[in-house]
Short mmCIF file of C-alpha atoms in Angstrom, two decimals:
data_model
loop_
_atom_site.label_atom_id
_atom_site.label_comp_id
_atom_site.label_asym_id
_atom_site.label_seq_id
_atom_site.Cartn_x
_atom_site.Cartn_y
_atom_site.Cartn_z
CA MET A 929 119.94 109.27 101.87
CA SER A 930 117.11 111.80 101.65
CA ILE A 931 113.97 111.36 103.72
CA GLU A 932 110.30 111.68 102.94
CA PHE A 933 107.36 112.20 105.26
CA ILE A 934 104.10 110.61 104.18
CA GLY A 935 100.80 111.49 105.82
CA PHE A 936 97.37 109.94 105.61
CA ILE A 937 94.17 111.49 104.30
CA SER A 938 91.06 109.59 105.34
CA ASN A 939 87.70 110.01 103.64
CA ASN A 940 86.16 111.33 106.86
CA ASN A 941 87.16 112.33 110.36
CA SER A 942 87.50 109.00 112.13
CA SER A 943 90.05 106.74 113.78
CA GLU A 944 90.34 104.17 116.56
CA THR A 945 89.42 106.94 119.01
CA VAL A 946 87.18 109.17 116.87
CA VAL A 947 83.67 108.04 115.91
CA ARG A 948 82.70 109.26 112.46
CA GLU A 949 80.09 111.95 112.20
CA GLY A 950 78.67 112.96 108.85
CA PRO A 951 79.04 111.27 105.46
CA VAL A 952 81.45 108.47 104.62
CA LEU A 953 82.87 110.66 101.85
CA ASN A 954 83.35 114.08 103.42
CA PRO A 955 84.83 116.53 100.88
CA THR A 956 85.30 119.28 103.48
CA HIS A 957 87.34 116.98 105.71
CA ILE A 958 89.43 115.74 102.78
CA GLU A 959 90.19 119.27 101.59
CA THR A 960 91.04 120.53 105.08
CA VAL A 961 93.33 117.63 105.94
CA ALA A 962 95.03 117.78 102.52
CA LYS A 963 95.86 121.46 102.94
CA ALA A 964 96.98 120.86 106.52
CA HIS A 965 99.44 118.22 105.32
CA GLU A 966 100.80 120.53 102.67
CA ASN A 967 101.25 123.38 105.15
CA ALA A 968 102.78 121.04 107.75
CA GLY A 969 105.62 120.05 105.43
CA PHE A 970 104.58 116.54 104.46
CA ASP A 971 106.01 115.39 101.14
CA ARG A 972 103.19 113.02 100.29
CA ALA A 973 99.91 111.64 101.61
CA LEU A 974 98.46 108.14 101.36
CA LEU A 975 94.93 107.51 100.06
CA ALA A 976 93.93 104.06 101.31
CA PHE A 977 92.00 101.29 99.59
CA HIS A 978 89.30 98.99 100.96
CA SER A 979 86.69 96.86 99.24
CA THR A 980 83.85 99.02 100.57
CA SER A 981 85.41 102.51 100.65
CA PRO A 982 85.30 105.40 98.15
CA ASP A 983 87.69 104.96 95.24
CA SER A 984 91.14 106.21 96.23
CA LEU A 985 92.02 107.25 92.67
CA GLN A 986 89.12 109.70 92.55
CA VAL A 987 89.82 110.98 96.06
CA ALA A 988 93.45 111.55 95.10
CA GLN A 989 92.38 113.52 92.05
CA HIS A 990 90.42 115.84 94.34
CA VAL A 991 93.37 116.18 96.76
CA LEU A 992 95.66 117.13 93.89
CA GLY A 993 93.13 119.74 92.77
CA VAL A 994 93.04 121.53 96.14
CA THR A 995 96.82 121.47 96.79
CA ASP A 996 99.84 122.86 94.94
CA ARG A 997 102.82 120.85 96.17
CA LEU A 998 101.58 117.81 98.08
CA ASN A 999 102.27 114.49 96.35
CA VAL A 1000 99.84 111.59 96.64
CA LEU A 1001 100.37 107.89 97.24
CA ILE A 1002 97.35 106.10 95.80
CA ALA A 1003 96.65 102.60 97.09
CA GLN A 1004 95.25 100.13 94.57
CA ARG A 1005 94.71 96.38 94.50
CA PRO A 1006 95.70 94.30 91.48
CA GLY A 1007 92.99 92.07 90.13
CA PHE A 1008 90.05 94.46 90.02
CA THR A 1009 91.07 97.03 87.40
CA ALA A 1010 92.73 95.92 84.17
CA PRO A 1011 96.45 96.77 84.34
CA THR A 1012 96.33 98.44 80.94
CA LEU A 1013 93.56 100.76 82.11
CA LEU A 1014 95.15 101.49 85.48
CA GLY A 1015 98.44 102.31 83.74
CA ARG A 1016 96.69 104.92 81.58
CA GLN A 1017 94.70 106.30 84.51
CA PHE A 1018 97.82 106.88 86.59
CA ALA A 1019 99.82 108.29 83.68
CA ALA A 1020 97.05 110.77 82.86
CA LEU A 1021 96.71 111.88 86.48
CA ASP A 1022 100.49 112.19 86.72
CA GLN A 1023 100.47 114.47 83.70
CA PHE A 1024 97.67 116.63 85.11
CA SER A 1025 99.49 116.97 88.44
CA ARG A 1026 102.95 117.43 86.89
CA GLY A 1027 104.47 114.37 88.50
CA ARG A 1028 102.83 114.30 91.93
CA VAL A 1029 101.54 110.71 91.72
CA ALA A 1030 102.83 107.41 93.14
CA LEU A 1031 101.20 103.96 93.24
CA HIS A 1032 100.93 101.95 96.45
CA VAL A 1033 100.29 98.30 95.60
CA ILE A 1034 98.25 96.38 98.18
CA THR A 1035 97.69 92.77 97.15
CA GLY A 1036 95.41 92.13 100.14
CA GLY A 1037 95.56 89.43 102.76
CA ASN A 1038 91.97 89.08 103.94
CA ALA A 1039 90.22 86.71 101.54
CA SER A 1040 86.78 87.51 102.98
CA GLU A 1041 87.18 91.22 102.33
CA LEU A 1042 88.63 90.61 98.87
CA ARG A 1043 85.58 88.57 97.91
CA GLN A 1044 83.50 91.72 98.48
CA ASP A 1045 85.16 93.03 95.32
CA GLY A 1046 84.69 89.80 93.42
CA ASN A 1047 88.14 88.27 94.00
CA THR A 1048 88.24 84.58 93.09
CA LEU A 1049 91.80 83.78 94.18
CA ASP A 1050 91.80 82.62 97.79
CA ASP A 1051 95.40 81.42 97.69
CA LYS A 1052 97.68 84.27 98.82
CA ASP A 1053 100.70 83.13 96.80
CA GLU A 1054 98.54 83.10 93.68
CA ARG A 1055 97.40 86.64 94.40
CA TYR A 1056 101.02 87.77 94.60
CA ALA A 1057 101.79 85.97 91.34
CA ARG A 1058 98.89 87.87 89.78
CA THR A 1059 100.26 91.11 91.25
CA SER A 1060 103.62 90.49 89.60
CA GLU A 1061 102.00 90.04 86.18
CA PHE A 1062 99.85 93.11 86.81
CA LEU A 1063 102.92 95.26 87.50
CA ASP A 1064 104.75 93.82 84.50
CA ILE A 1065 101.98 95.17 82.30
CA VAL A 1066 101.61 98.51 84.11
CA ARG A 1067 105.32 99.22 83.66
CA LEU A 1068 105.09 98.27 79.98
CA GLN A 1069 102.19 100.71 79.61
CA TRP A 1070 104.35 103.44 81.10
CA SER A 1071 107.57 102.69 79.27
CA SER A 1072 106.95 100.93 75.96
CA ASP A 1073 107.35 103.05 72.82
CA GLU A 1074 105.73 100.34 70.72
CA PRO A 1075 102.72 98.03 71.08
CA PHE A 1076 103.52 94.97 73.21
CA THR A 1077 102.06 91.52 73.71
CA TYR A 1078 102.02 89.88 77.11
CA LYS A 1079 101.01 86.28 77.78
CA GLY A 1080 100.82 85.36 81.44
CA LYS A 1081 98.76 83.02 83.57
CA TYR A 1082 96.44 85.79 84.78
CA TYR A 1083 96.69 88.44 82.06
CA GLN A 1084 96.95 88.32 78.30
CA VAL A 1085 97.43 91.52 76.31
CA GLU A 1086 97.71 91.82 72.52
CA ASN A 1087 99.26 94.96 71.07
CA GLY A 1088 98.90 96.85 74.33
CA TYR A 1089 100.00 100.47 74.25
CA SER A 1090 99.42 103.74 76.06
CA GLN A 1091 99.69 107.05 74.26
CA VAL A 1092 99.95 108.87 77.59
CA LYS A 1093 103.12 108.33 79.63
CA PRO A 1094 104.12 109.47 83.12
CA TYR A 1095 105.17 113.09 83.56
CA ARG A 1096 108.82 112.31 84.35
CA PRO A 1097 111.15 110.16 82.23
CA ASP A 1098 111.85 107.89 85.22
CA GLY A 1099 108.15 107.11 85.50
CA ILE A 1100 105.83 106.72 88.48
CA ARG A 1101 107.25 105.27 91.68
CA ILE A 1102 105.76 102.00 92.92
CA TYR A 1103 105.43 101.48 96.68
CA PHE A 1104 104.78 97.93 97.77
CA GLY A 1105 103.66 96.29 101.01
CA GLY A 1106 103.59 92.72 102.30
CA ALA A 1107 105.72 90.58 104.60
CA SER A 1108 105.21 87.01 103.36
CA ASP A 1109 107.88 85.25 101.30
CA ALA A 1110 105.72 85.62 98.19
CA ALA A 1111 105.30 89.35 98.84
CA VAL A 1112 109.02 89.89 99.37
CA SER A 1113 109.82 88.12 96.10
CA VAL A 1114 107.41 90.34 94.13
CA ALA A 1115 108.78 93.40 95.92
CA GLY A 1116 112.28 92.45 94.85
CA LYS A 1117 111.16 92.50 91.23
CA HIS A 1118 108.95 95.59 91.24
CA ALA A 1119 109.19 97.85 94.31
CA ASP A 1120 110.80 101.28 94.17
CA THR A 1121 109.90 101.72 97.85
CA PHE A 1122 109.06 98.85 100.20
CA ALA A 1123 106.61 99.70 102.99
CA LEU A 1124 106.92 98.26 106.50
CA TRP A 1125 104.62 98.75 109.44
CA GLY A 1126 106.09 100.12 112.67
CA GLU A 1127 108.34 97.27 113.68
CA SER A 1128 111.25 96.80 116.08
CA TYR A 1129 114.83 97.52 115.08
CA ALA A 1130 115.48 93.77 114.82
CA GLN A 1131 112.45 93.20 112.61
CA VAL A 1132 113.45 96.10 110.35
CA ARG A 1133 116.91 94.60 109.92
CA ASP A 1134 115.35 91.25 109.07
CA ILE A 1135 112.82 92.32 106.45
CA THR A 1136 115.02 94.93 104.75
CA SER A 1137 117.71 92.26 104.39
CA ARG A 1138 115.19 89.87 102.82
CA VAL A 1139 113.97 92.50 100.37
CA ARG A 1140 117.52 93.50 99.39
CA GLN A 1141 118.34 89.87 98.68
CA ALA A 1142 115.17 89.49 96.61
CA ALA A 1143 116.00 92.59 94.55
CA ALA A 1144 119.54 91.33 93.94
CA LYS A 1145 118.12 88.11 92.46
CA TYR A 1146 116.47 90.24 89.78
CA GLY A 1147 119.59 92.32 89.23
CA ARG A 1148 117.91 95.40 90.68
CA PRO A 1149 119.25 97.86 93.23
CA ALA A 1150 117.62 97.68 96.65
CA PRO A 1151 114.45 99.73 96.92
CA ARG A 1152 114.01 102.47 99.45
CA PHE A 1153 112.18 101.59 102.65
CA SER A 1154 109.20 103.21 104.36
CA LEU A 1155 108.09 102.74 107.97
CA SER A 1156 104.48 103.37 109.10
CA VAL A 1157 103.94 104.43 112.70
CA ARG A 1158 101.61 106.49 114.89
CA PRO A 1159 103.53 109.18 116.85
CA ILE A 1160 102.01 110.16 120.21
CA LEU A 1161 103.59 113.42 121.31
CA ALA A 1162 103.62 115.67 124.38
CA ASP A 1163 106.00 118.24 125.83
CA THR A 1164 107.31 115.73 128.40
CA GLU A 1165 107.79 111.97 128.20
CA GLU A 1166 105.53 111.41 131.20
CA LYS A 1167 102.71 113.37 129.57
CA ALA A 1168 103.20 111.43 126.33
CA TRP A 1169 102.77 108.07 128.08
CA THR A 1170 99.73 109.41 129.92
CA LYS A 1171 98.32 110.45 126.55
CA ALA A 1172 99.00 106.96 125.16
CA ALA A 1173 97.14 105.39 128.08
CA SER A 1174 94.19 107.69 127.43
CA ILE A 1175 94.18 106.75 123.73
CA LEU A 1176 94.11 103.05 124.64
CA GLU A 1177 91.27 103.59 127.11
CA ARG A 1178 89.22 105.50 124.58
CA ALA A 1179 89.93 103.04 121.74
CA THR A 1180 88.85 100.15 123.95
CA ALA A 1181 85.65 101.91 124.96
CA LEU A 1182 84.75 102.86 121.39
CA GLN A 1183 85.55 99.63 119.52
CA ASP A 1184 81.92 98.83 118.77
CA LYS A 1185 81.27 102.33 117.45
CA THR A 1186 84.47 102.80 115.43
CA GLY A 1187 84.67 99.28 114.02
CA TYR A 1188 88.38 98.94 114.79
CA ARG A 1189 88.14 95.42 116.16
CA LYS A 1190 90.06 92.20 115.72
CA PRO A 1191 88.82 90.41 112.56
CA ALA A 1192 86.01 88.05 113.50
CA ASP A 1193 87.53 85.16 111.52
CA GLY A 1194 90.85 85.45 113.31
CA HIS A 1195 92.49 86.53 110.07
CA ALA A 1196 95.95 88.02 110.29
CA THR A 1197 98.27 88.88 107.42
CA ALA A 1198 101.98 88.12 107.64
CA GLY A 1199 102.58 91.77 108.52
CA ALA A 1200 99.93 91.67 111.24
CA ARG A 1201 101.43 88.49 112.68
CA ARG A 1202 104.79 90.26 112.91
CA LEU A 1203 103.23 93.11 114.89
CA LEU A 1204 101.31 90.71 117.14
CA ALA A 1205 104.50 88.74 117.81
CA LEU A 1206 106.08 92.05 118.78
CA ALA A 1207 103.17 92.82 121.10
CA ASP A 1208 103.67 89.44 122.78
CA GLN A 1209 107.15 90.62 123.77
CA GLY A 1210 105.71 93.53 125.73
CA SER A 1211 103.90 96.85 125.41
CA ARG A 1212 107.12 98.87 125.05
CA ILE A 1213 109.80 97.75 122.61
CA ASP A 1214 113.24 99.25 121.96
CA LYS A 1215 113.33 102.88 123.05
CA ARG A 1216 109.66 103.86 122.78
CA LEU A 1217 107.73 101.65 120.35
CA TRP A 1218 104.28 101.02 121.88
CA THR A 1219 102.24 97.97 120.85
CA GLU A 1220 98.97 98.15 122.83
CA ILE A 1221 96.74 99.42 119.99
CA ALA A 1222 98.09 96.69 117.70
CA LYS A 1223 97.23 94.11 120.34
CA LEU A 1224 93.77 95.60 120.85
CA THR A 1225 92.82 95.62 117.16
CA GLY A 1226 94.61 92.51 115.93
CA ALA A 1227 97.14 94.69 114.11
CA ASN A 1228 94.84 94.96 111.12
CA SER A 1229 96.51 98.22 110.04
CA ASN A 1230 99.55 100.28 111.01
CA THR A 1231 98.84 100.40 114.74
CA THR A 1232 102.15 100.60 116.59
CA ALA A 1233 103.11 103.99 118.00
CA LEU A 1234 106.18 105.96 119.04
CA VAL A 1235 105.60 107.74 122.34
CA GLY A 1236 107.57 110.70 123.66
CA THR A 1237 108.48 114.31 123.10
CA PRO A 1238 109.02 115.47 119.51
CA ALA A 1239 112.80 115.37 120.08
CA GLN A 1240 112.65 111.84 121.50
CA VAL A 1241 110.56 110.51 118.61
CA ALA A 1242 112.82 112.30 116.12
CA GLU A 1243 115.75 110.47 117.70
CA VAL A 1244 114.06 107.13 117.04
CA PHE A 1245 113.39 108.15 113.44
CA GLY A 1246 117.11 108.86 113.21
CA ASP A 1247 117.80 105.33 114.46
CA TYR A 1248 115.49 103.86 111.82
CA HIS A 1249 117.16 106.01 109.19
CA ASP A 1250 120.50 104.51 110.24
CA LEU A 1251 118.93 101.09 109.54
CA GLY A 1252 118.01 102.13 106.01
CA ILE A 1253 114.56 103.69 106.42
CA SER A 1254 114.16 106.80 104.26
CA HIS A 1255 110.37 107.29 104.30
CA PHE A 1256 108.18 107.74 107.38
CA LEU A 1257 104.43 107.31 107.04
CA ILE A 1258 102.95 108.96 110.11
CA ARG A 1259 99.37 109.50 111.17
CA GLY A 1260 97.74 110.23 114.47
CA PHE A 1261 94.63 109.21 116.36
CA ASP A 1262 93.16 112.71 115.90
CA PRO A 1263 93.77 113.04 112.14
CA LEU A 1264 93.68 116.79 111.55
CA VAL A 1265 95.07 118.00 114.88
CA ASP A 1266 97.92 115.49 114.86
CA ALA A 1267 98.95 116.27 111.27
CA ILE A 1268 99.29 119.94 112.21
CA GLU A 1269 101.21 119.03 115.37
CA TYR A 1270 103.67 116.82 113.46
CA GLY A 1271 104.49 119.73 111.18
CA ARG A 1272 105.11 122.08 114.09
CA GLU A 1273 108.07 120.20 115.60
CA LEU A 1274 108.46 116.52 114.71
CA ILE A 1275 109.04 116.84 110.97
CA PRO A 1276 111.56 119.73 111.12
CA LEU A 1277 113.36 118.20 114.12
CA THR A 1278 113.72 114.87 112.33
CA ARG A 1279 115.04 116.47 109.15
CA LYS A 1280 117.57 118.47 111.19
CA LEU A 1281 118.72 115.49 113.28
CA ILE A 1282 119.21 113.21 110.30
CA ALA A 1283 121.09 115.90 108.38
CA GLU A 1284 123.39 116.38 111.39
CA ARG A 1285 124.03 112.63 111.63
CA GLN A 1286 124.89 112.48 107.95
CA VAL A 1287 127.34 115.34 108.29
CA ALA A 1288 128.92 113.70 111.32
CA ARG A 1289 129.45 110.54 109.27
CA GLY A 1290 130.91 112.53 106.41
CA GLU A 1291 127.90 111.91 104.17
CA ALA A 1292 126.29 114.52 101.96
CA ALA A 1293 122.96 115.54 103.44
CA GLU A 1294 120.30 115.55 100.72
#
């Protein structure tokens, strides 16, 4: 099973420990971080979506223009762009970039934030039902050789058709996130890659099993699985934990300035509740999974970390790979510096370790 490293390109230089300076949309930062990811050996980079942030599709177009090999994972929310239009937008961008595009579907769990974009569905299960119809139509746009009609509860299309198709015959990969039962069911029907946050070994076994069962109900093979985590690295384990403590101290001190706080309404998605339940078990889980930033921020994004030397963190990635994880979405608390650091040792060490484990098991290393 081949592996993929996914990075993260923010619209500006900011994080839980870095207060933004300069514009919200900072082209220089985007270009620099994009090129750093490409040079560091990342396969792909995520462009996130939020109701108040710059449009990720346009940011991704710029990233593709300033890189040669880096693939992009563009987050989008169903319900705000017509699926027929989004299908054509992605297919056109995929053609321009010669197949470097993937779609990350984020249905959204915070009803208050969704209403900022005009969402009228407060029921989460309904939003996932809408997502399923949305992806039905997007896939038809990408694959249908003839006009199609679709009659659903949320979308109706008459003689829909897209002249432009994805660059590759197998289409554009769909990544999908969400941990509720409704999310897992939709993932079983549509996901090519299912995205988890940085969870414990036991939690990974649980949710990957649920998704595999959901896919089987639709007669589909199991999707691939991605894990999102924040590596904190140093040349010794002791220094790495000292660095983690410093990150927590700084994040706590800067919460008001960075905005990385627990949601005021107490909102927590199913995925966030899983991370918070993990944090309740302790600050250090399994070998070196650290939960303090998740606890501090209410786990409102991928906030668990792996702490150690590059070799130690690579070993944990190998363990997750043994559990079925093939994609690792990694980002640091110092976005540019950490991306470069990951490419120096962590990424090549992980690729080497996993290849060696596959050989030892008699598997073909991809």
